[in-house]
CSV table of C-alpha atoms in Angstrom, one decimal:
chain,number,residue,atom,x,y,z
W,1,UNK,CA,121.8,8.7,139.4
W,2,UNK,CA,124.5,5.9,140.0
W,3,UNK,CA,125.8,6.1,136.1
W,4,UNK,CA,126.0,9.9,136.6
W,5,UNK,CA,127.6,9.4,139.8
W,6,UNK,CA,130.2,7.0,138.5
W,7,UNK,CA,130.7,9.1,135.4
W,8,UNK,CA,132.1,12.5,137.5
W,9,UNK,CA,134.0,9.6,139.5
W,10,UNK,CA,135.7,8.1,136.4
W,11,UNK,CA,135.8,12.3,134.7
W,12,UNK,CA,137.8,13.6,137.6
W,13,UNK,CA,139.7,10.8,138.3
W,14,UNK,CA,143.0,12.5,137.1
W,15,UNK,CA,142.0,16.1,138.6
W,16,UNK,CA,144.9,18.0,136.3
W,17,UNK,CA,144.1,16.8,133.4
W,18,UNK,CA,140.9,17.0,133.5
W,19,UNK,CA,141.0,20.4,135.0
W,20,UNK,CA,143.4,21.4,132.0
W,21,UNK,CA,141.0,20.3,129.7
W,22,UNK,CA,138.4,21.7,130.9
W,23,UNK,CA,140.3,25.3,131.1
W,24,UNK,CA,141.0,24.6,127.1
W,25,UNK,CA,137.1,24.7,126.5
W,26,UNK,CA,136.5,27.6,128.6
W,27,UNK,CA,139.2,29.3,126.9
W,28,UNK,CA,138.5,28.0,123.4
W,29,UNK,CA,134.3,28.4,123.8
W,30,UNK,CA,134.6,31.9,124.9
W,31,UNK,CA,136.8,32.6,122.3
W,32,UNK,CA,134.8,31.3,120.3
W,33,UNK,CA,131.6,33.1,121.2
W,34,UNK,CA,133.9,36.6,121.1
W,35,UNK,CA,134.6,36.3,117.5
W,36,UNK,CA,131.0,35.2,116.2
W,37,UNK,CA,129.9,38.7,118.4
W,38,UNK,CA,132.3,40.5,116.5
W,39,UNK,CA,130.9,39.3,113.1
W,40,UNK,CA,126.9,39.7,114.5
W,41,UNK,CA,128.1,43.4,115.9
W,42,UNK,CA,129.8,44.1,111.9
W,43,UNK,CA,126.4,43.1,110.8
W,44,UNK,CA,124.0,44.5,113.0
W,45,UNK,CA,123.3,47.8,110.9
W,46,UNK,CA,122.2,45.7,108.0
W,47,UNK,CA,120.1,43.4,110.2
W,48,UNK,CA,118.8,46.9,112.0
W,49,UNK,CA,117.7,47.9,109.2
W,50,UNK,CA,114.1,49.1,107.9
W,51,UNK,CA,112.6,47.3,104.3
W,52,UNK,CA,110.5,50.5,104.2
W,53,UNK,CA,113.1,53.0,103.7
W,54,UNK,CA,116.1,53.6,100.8
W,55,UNK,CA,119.0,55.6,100.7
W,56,UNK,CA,119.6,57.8,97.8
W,57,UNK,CA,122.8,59.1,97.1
W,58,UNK,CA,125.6,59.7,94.6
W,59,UNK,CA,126.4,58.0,91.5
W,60,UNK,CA,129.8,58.5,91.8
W,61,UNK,CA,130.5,58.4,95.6
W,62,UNK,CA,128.9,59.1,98.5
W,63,UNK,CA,131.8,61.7,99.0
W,64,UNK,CA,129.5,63.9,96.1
W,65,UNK,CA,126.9,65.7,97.3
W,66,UNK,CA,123.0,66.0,95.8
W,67,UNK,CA,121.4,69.3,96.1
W,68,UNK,CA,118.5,69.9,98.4
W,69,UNK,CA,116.5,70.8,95.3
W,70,UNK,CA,115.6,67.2,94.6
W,71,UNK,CA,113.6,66.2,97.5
W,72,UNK,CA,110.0,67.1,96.4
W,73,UNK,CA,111.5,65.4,92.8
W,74,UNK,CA,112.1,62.6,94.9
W,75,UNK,CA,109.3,63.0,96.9
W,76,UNK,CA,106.9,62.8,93.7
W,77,UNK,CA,108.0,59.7,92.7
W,78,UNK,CA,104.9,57.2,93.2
W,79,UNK,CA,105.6,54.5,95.9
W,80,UNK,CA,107.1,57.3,98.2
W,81,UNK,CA,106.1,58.4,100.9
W,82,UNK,CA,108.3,60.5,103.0
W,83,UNK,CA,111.6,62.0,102.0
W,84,UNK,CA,114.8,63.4,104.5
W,85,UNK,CA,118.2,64.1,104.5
W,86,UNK,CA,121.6,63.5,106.6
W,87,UNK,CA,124.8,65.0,106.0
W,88,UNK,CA,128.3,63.4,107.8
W,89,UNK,CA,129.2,65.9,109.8
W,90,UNK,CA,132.6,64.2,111.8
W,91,UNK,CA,133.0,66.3,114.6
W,92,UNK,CA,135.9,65.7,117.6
W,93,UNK,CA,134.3,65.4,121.1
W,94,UNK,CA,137.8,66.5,123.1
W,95,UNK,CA,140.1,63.7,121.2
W,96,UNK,CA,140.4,61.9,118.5
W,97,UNK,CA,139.5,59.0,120.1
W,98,UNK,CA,136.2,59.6,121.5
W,99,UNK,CA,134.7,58.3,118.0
W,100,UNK,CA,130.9,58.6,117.8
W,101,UNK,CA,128.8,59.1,114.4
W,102,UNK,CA,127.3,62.3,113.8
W,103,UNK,CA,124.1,63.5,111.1
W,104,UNK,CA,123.4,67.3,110.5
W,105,UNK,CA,119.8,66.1,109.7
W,106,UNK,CA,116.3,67.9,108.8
W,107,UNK,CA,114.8,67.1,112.0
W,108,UNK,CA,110.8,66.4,111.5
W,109,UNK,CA,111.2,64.6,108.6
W,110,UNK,CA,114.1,62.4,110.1
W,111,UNK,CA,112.8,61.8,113.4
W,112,UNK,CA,109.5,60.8,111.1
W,113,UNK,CA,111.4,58.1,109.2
W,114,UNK,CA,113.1,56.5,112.2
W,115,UNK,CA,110.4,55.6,114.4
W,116,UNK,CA,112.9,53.1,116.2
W,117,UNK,CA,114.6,56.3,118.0
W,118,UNK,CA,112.0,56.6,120.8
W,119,UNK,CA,112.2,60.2,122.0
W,120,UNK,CA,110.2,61.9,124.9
W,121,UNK,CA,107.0,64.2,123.2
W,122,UNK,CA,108.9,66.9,125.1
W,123,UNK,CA,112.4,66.7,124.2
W,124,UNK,CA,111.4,66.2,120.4
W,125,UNK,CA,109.5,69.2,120.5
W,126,UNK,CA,113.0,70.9,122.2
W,127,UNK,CA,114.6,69.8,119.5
W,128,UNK,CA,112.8,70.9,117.0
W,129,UNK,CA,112.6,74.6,118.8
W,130,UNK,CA,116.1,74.6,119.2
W,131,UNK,CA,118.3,75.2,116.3
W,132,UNK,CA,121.3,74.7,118.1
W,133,UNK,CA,120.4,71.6,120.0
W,134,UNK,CA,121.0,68.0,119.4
W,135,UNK,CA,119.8,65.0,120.4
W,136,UNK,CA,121.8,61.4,121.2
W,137,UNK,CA,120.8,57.7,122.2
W,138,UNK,CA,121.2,56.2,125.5
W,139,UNK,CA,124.3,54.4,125.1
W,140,UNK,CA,125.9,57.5,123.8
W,141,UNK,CA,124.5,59.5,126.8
W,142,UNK,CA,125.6,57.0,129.3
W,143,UNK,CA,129.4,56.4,127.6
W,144,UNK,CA,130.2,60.0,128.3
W,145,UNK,CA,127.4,61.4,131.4
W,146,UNK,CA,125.3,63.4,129.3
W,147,UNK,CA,122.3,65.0,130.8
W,148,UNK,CA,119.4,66.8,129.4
W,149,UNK,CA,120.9,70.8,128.8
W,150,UNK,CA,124.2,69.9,128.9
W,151,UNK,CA,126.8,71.8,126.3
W,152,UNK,CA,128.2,69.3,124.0
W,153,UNK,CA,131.3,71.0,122.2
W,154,UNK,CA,132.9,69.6,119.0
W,155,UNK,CA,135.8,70.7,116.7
W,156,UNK,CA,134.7,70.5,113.0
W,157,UNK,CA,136.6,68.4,111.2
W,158,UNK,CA,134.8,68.4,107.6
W,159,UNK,CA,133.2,71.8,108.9
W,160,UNK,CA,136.0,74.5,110.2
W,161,UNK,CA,135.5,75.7,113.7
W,162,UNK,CA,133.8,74.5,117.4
W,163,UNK,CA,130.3,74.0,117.1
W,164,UNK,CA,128.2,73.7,120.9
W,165,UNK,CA,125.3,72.2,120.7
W,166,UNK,CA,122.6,72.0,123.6
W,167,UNK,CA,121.3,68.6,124.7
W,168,UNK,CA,117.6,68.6,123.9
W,169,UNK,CA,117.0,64.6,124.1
W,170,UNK,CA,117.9,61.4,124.6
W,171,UNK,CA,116.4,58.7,123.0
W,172,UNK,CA,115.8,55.0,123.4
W,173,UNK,CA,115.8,52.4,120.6
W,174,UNK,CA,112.6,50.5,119.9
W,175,UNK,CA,114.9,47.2,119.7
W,176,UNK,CA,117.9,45.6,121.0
W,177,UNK,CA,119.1,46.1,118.3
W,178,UNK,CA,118.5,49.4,117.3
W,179,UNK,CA,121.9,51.9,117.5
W,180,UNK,CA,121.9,54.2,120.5
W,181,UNK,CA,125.5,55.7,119.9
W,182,UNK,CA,124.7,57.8,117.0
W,183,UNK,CA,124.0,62.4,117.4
W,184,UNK,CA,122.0,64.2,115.2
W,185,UNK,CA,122.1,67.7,114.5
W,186,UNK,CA,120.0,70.4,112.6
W,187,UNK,CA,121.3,70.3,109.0
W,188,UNK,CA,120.2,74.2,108.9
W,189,UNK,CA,122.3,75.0,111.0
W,190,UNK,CA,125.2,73.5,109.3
W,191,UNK,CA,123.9,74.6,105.8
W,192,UNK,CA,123.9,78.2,106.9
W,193,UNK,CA,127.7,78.4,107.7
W,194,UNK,CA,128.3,76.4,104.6
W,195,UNK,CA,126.7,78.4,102.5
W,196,UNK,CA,128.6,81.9,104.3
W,197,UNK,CA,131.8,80.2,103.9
W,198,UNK,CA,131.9,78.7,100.8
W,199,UNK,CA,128.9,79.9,98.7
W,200,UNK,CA,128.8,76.7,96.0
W,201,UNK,CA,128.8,74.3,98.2
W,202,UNK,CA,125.6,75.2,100.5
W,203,UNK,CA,121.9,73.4,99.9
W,204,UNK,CA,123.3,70.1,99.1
W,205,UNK,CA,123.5,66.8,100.8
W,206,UNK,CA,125.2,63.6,101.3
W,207,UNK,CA,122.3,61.4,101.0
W,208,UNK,CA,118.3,61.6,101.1
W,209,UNK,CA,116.6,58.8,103.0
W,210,UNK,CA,113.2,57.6,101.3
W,211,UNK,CA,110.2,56.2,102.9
W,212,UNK,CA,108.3,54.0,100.7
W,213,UNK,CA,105.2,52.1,100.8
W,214,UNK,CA,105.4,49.1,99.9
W,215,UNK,CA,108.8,46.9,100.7
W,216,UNK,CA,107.9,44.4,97.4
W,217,UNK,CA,108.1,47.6,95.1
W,218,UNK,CA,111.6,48.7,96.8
W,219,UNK,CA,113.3,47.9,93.2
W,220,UNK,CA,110.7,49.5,91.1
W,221,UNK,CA,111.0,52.8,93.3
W,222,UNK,CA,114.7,53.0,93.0
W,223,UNK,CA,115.0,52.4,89.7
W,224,UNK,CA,111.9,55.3,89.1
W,225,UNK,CA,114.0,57.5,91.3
W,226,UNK,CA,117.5,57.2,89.7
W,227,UNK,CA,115.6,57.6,86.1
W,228,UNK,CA,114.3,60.8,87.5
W,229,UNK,CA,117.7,62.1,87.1
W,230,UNK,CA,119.2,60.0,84.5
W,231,UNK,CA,121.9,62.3,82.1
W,232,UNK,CA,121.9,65.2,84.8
W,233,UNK,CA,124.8,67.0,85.9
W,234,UNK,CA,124.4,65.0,89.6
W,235,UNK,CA,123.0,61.1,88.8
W,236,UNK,CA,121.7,59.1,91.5
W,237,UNK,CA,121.7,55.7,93.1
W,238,UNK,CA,119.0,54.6,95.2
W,239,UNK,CA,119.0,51.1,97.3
W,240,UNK,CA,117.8,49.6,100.5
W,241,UNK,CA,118.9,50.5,103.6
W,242,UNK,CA,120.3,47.3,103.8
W,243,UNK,CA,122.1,47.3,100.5
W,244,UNK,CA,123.3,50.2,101.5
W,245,UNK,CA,124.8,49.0,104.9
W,246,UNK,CA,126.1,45.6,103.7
W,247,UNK,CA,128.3,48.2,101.1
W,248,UNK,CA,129.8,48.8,104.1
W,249,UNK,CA,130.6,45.9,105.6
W,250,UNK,CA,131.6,44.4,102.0
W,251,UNK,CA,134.8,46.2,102.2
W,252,UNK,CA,135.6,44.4,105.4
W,253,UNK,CA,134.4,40.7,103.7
W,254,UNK,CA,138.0,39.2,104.2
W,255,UNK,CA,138.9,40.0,107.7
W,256,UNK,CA,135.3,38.7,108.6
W,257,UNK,CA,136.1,35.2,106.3
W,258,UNK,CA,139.2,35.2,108.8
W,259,UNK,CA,137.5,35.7,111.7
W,260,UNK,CA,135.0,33.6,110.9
W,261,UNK,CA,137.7,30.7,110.2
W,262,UNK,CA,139.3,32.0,112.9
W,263,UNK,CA,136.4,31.1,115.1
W,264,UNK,CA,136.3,27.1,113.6
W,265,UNK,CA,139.5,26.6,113.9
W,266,UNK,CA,139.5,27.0,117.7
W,267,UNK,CA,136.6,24.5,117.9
W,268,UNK,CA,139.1,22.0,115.7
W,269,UNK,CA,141.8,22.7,117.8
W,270,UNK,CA,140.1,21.8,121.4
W,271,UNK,CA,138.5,18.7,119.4
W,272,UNK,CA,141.4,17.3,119.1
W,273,UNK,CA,143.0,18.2,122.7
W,274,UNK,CA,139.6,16.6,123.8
W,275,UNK,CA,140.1,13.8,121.8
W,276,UNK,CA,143.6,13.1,123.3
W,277,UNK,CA,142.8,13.3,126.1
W,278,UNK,CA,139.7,10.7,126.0
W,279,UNK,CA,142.3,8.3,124.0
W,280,UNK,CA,144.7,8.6,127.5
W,281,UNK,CA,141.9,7.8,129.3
W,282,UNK,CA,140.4,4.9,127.1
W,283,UNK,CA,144.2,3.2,127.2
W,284,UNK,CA,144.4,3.2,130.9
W,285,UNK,CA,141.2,1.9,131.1
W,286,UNK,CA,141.9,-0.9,129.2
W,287,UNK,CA,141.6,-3.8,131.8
W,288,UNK,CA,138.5,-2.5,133.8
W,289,UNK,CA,136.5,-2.6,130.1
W,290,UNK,CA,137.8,-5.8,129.2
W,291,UNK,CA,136.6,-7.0,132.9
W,292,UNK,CA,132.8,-5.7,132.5
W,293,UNK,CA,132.9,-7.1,129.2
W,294,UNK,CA,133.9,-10.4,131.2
W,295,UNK,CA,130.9,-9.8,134.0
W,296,UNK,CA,128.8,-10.0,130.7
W,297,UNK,CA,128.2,-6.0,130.7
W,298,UNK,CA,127.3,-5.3,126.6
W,299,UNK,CA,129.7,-2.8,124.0
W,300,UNK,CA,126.9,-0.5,124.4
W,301,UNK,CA,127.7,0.0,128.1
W,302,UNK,CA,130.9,0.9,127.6
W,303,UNK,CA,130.3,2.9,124.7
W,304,UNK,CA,128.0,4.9,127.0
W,305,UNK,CA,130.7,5.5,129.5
W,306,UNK,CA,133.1,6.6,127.8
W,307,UNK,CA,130.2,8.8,125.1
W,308,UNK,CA,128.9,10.0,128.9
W,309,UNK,CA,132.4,11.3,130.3
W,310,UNK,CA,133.8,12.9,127.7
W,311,UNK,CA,130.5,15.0,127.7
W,312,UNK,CA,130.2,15.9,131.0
W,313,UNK,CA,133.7,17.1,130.7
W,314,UNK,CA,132.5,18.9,127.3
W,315,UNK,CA,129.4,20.1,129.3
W,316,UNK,CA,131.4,21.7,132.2
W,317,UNK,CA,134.0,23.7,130.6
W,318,UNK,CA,130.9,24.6,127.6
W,319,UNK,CA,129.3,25.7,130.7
W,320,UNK,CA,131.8,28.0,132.4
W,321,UNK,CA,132.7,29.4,128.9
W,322,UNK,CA,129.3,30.5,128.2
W,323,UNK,CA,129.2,32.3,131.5
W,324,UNK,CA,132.5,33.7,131.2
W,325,UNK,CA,131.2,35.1,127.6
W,326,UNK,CA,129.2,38.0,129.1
W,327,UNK,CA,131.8,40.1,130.9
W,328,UNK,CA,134.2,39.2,128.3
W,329,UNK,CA,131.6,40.7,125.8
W,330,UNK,CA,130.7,43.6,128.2
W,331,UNK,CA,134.1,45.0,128.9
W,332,UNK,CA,134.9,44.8,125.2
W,333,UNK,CA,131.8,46.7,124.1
W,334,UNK,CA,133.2,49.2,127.2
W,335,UNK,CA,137.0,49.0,125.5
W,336,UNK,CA,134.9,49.9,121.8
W,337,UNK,CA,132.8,52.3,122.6
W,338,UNK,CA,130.4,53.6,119.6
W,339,UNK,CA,132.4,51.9,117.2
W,340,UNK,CA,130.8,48.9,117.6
W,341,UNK,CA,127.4,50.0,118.7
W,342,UNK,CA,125.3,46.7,119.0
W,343,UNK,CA,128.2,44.5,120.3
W,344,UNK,CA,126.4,41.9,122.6
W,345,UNK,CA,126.0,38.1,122.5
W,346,UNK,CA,122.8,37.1,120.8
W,347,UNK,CA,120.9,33.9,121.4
W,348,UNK,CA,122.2,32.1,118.2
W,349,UNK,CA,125.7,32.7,119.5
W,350,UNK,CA,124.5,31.0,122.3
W,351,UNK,CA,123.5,28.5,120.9
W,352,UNK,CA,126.2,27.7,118.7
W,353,UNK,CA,128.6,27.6,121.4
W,354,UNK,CA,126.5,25.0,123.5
W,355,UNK,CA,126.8,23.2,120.0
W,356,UNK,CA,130.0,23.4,119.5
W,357,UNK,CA,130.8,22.2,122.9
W,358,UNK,CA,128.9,19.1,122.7
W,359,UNK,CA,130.3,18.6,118.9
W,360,UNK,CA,133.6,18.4,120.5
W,361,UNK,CA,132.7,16.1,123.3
W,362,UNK,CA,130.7,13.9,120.8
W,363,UNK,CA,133.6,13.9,118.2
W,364,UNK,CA,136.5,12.8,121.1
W,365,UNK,CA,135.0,9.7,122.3
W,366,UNK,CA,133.9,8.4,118.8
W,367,UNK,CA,137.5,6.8,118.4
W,368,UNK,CA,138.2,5.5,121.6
W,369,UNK,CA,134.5,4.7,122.4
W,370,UNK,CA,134.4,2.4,119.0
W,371,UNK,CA,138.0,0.6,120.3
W,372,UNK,CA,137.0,-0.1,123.6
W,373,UNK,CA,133.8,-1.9,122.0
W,374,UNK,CA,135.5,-4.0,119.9
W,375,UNK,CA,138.2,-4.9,122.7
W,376,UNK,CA,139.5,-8.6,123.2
W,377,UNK,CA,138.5,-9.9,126.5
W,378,UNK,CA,141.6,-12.0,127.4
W,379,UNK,CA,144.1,-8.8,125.7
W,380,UNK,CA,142.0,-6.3,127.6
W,381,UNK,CA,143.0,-8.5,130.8
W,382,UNK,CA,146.5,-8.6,129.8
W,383,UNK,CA,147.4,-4.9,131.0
W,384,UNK,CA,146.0,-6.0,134.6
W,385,UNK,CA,148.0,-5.1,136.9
């Protein structure tokens, strides 16, 4: 009690800089803790992702479509146990701006593969009735005060014209994780005016999803699948959900290698404003260490005051920037939207920024603490005043 007393004494014995140091960290932790959410929330749809299902699509591109005709193909294919499909459909909800993912999907199927979207027994079974309705997650819901019935009007971008849709559901995700700022449509729906407007083009898709047994044989499946229709006029590719996320987020790997350096570099930055800072300190110090090393007080005494101060000082502002993470993070997921659907400070986040805050306290007394130790009595008792 009396070392941890005499160690806020000596801390905040210059209140302004100490104070401005302290700001640094909060500043540079929650920074910090920002930019590793941003690179969890780019990954989260690959993490979110299910070992038990693939994603057939394209050869090509997943801008070429794969007609409908090669689901029971697909569906044949030993390993597999469930096949569905999903189409982009990029509608406009009332501006550009109000961004949000949309799927014309076969709805019993779909709903059969995602387990993870928890719907209500009754509005399922609306949805499935309802030709014209469509169901959203929570998050989605919430963003723009949807309720159950509501008419949900968007201007077709990829397909010509307003489409309404009735809310039939809402649904929940299983995890945290899970994305609840996605809507899904009924692909018939869409297929019908397809095929009344442009004839060639109707009873295709962007991409079947695959349910498959066994997660271990997830190579063996795909590479049965795309043999299936090896030299045809529409070749596939089949890979795991995840594989097929990460191709995503690969085309983003050097603004998350910045970011991510980004993110060190801060740390480095306040390490060495922290170690400045203890240096100051140690130097005007100078006298009172060379007098307890004169009372016969041992290296390792003073090595523990000045190891002690610096991270209490590293504690506080680690502290204040954790707490000042969470509405940071909140009001940015509110600024995104559904563009970055899972945007929320995870536990390891946490946990690196309680790490990094005691690196940077450990780090900035290592120099002066190891001078200070070594200090000559009778210099030390030179700079008395």
């Amino acid at each position: 009690m009396f070392l941890l007393k005499l160690l806020l004494r000596n801390a905040f014995r210059h209140r302004l800089r100490t104070g401005l140091t302290i700001l640094g960290l909060v500043v540079a932790i929650t920074a910090f803790g920002l930019l590793r959410t941003l690179i969890n929330a780019w990954y989260a749809g690959v993490e979110a992702s299910s070992s038990t299902r693939l994603v057939t699509r394209s050869a090509i591109s997943l801008t070429f479509a794969l007609p409908l005709s090669y689901a029971p193909r697909i569906k044949a294919v030993d390993g597999v146990t469930a096949v569905s499909w999903a189409n982009w459909f990029g509608g406009i909800y009332q501006s550009e701006k109000n961004f949000f993912p949309q799927f014309a999907v076969e709805p019993a199927s779909y709903l059969q593969l995602y387990p993870e979207y928890v719907l209500k027994p009754e509005e399922k079974e609306a949805f499935l009735r309802d030709r014209q309705g469509a169901v959203v997650g929570r998050k989605l819901a919430a963003q723009y005060g949807w309720k159950i019935g509501d008419q949900i009007p968007l201007r077709g971008t990829i397909y010509p014209g307003t489409w309404t849709f009735t809310l039939r559901g809402i649904w929940t995700g299983a995890e945290a994780r899970t994305d609840e700022n996605q809507m899904l449509v009924h692909y018939e729906l869409v297929n019908e005016s397809i095929k009344q407007r442009f004839p060639g083009r109707g009873d295709s898709t962007g991409a079947f999803i695959v349910g498959i047994d066994q997660p271990a044989n997830a190579a063996l499946i795909s590479q049965h699948i795309d043999a299936e229709f090896r030299n045809s006029l529409a070749e596939t590719l089949s890979e795991t959900e995840a594989a097929f996320q990460l191709s995503f987020v690969s085309m983003s790997d050097a603004i998350l290698a910045a970011i991510q350096a980004v993110s060190f570099i801060i740390i480095v930055i306040i390490m060495a404003v922290m170690a400045n800072t203890m240096t100051m300190t140690a130097r005007e110090r100078l006298s009172e260490y060379a007098t307890l090393k004169a009372l016969g007080f041992p290296p390792r005494f003073v090595v523990a005051l000045l190891f002690g101060e610096s991270l209490l000082i590293a504690v506080i502002g680690g502290a204040l920037g954790l707490l000042a993470t969470f509405p940071a993070v909140a009001g940015i997921a509110h600024a995104l939207g559904s563009f970055l659907p899972a945007f929320h400070i995870t536990p390891l986040t946490m946990g690196l920024q309680i790490g990094a805050a005691l690196l940077v306290g450990t780090v900035a007394a290592a120099w002066p603490a190891w001078r200070m130790s070594h200090i000559d009595i009778v210099s030390g008792l030179r700079f008395m005043a």
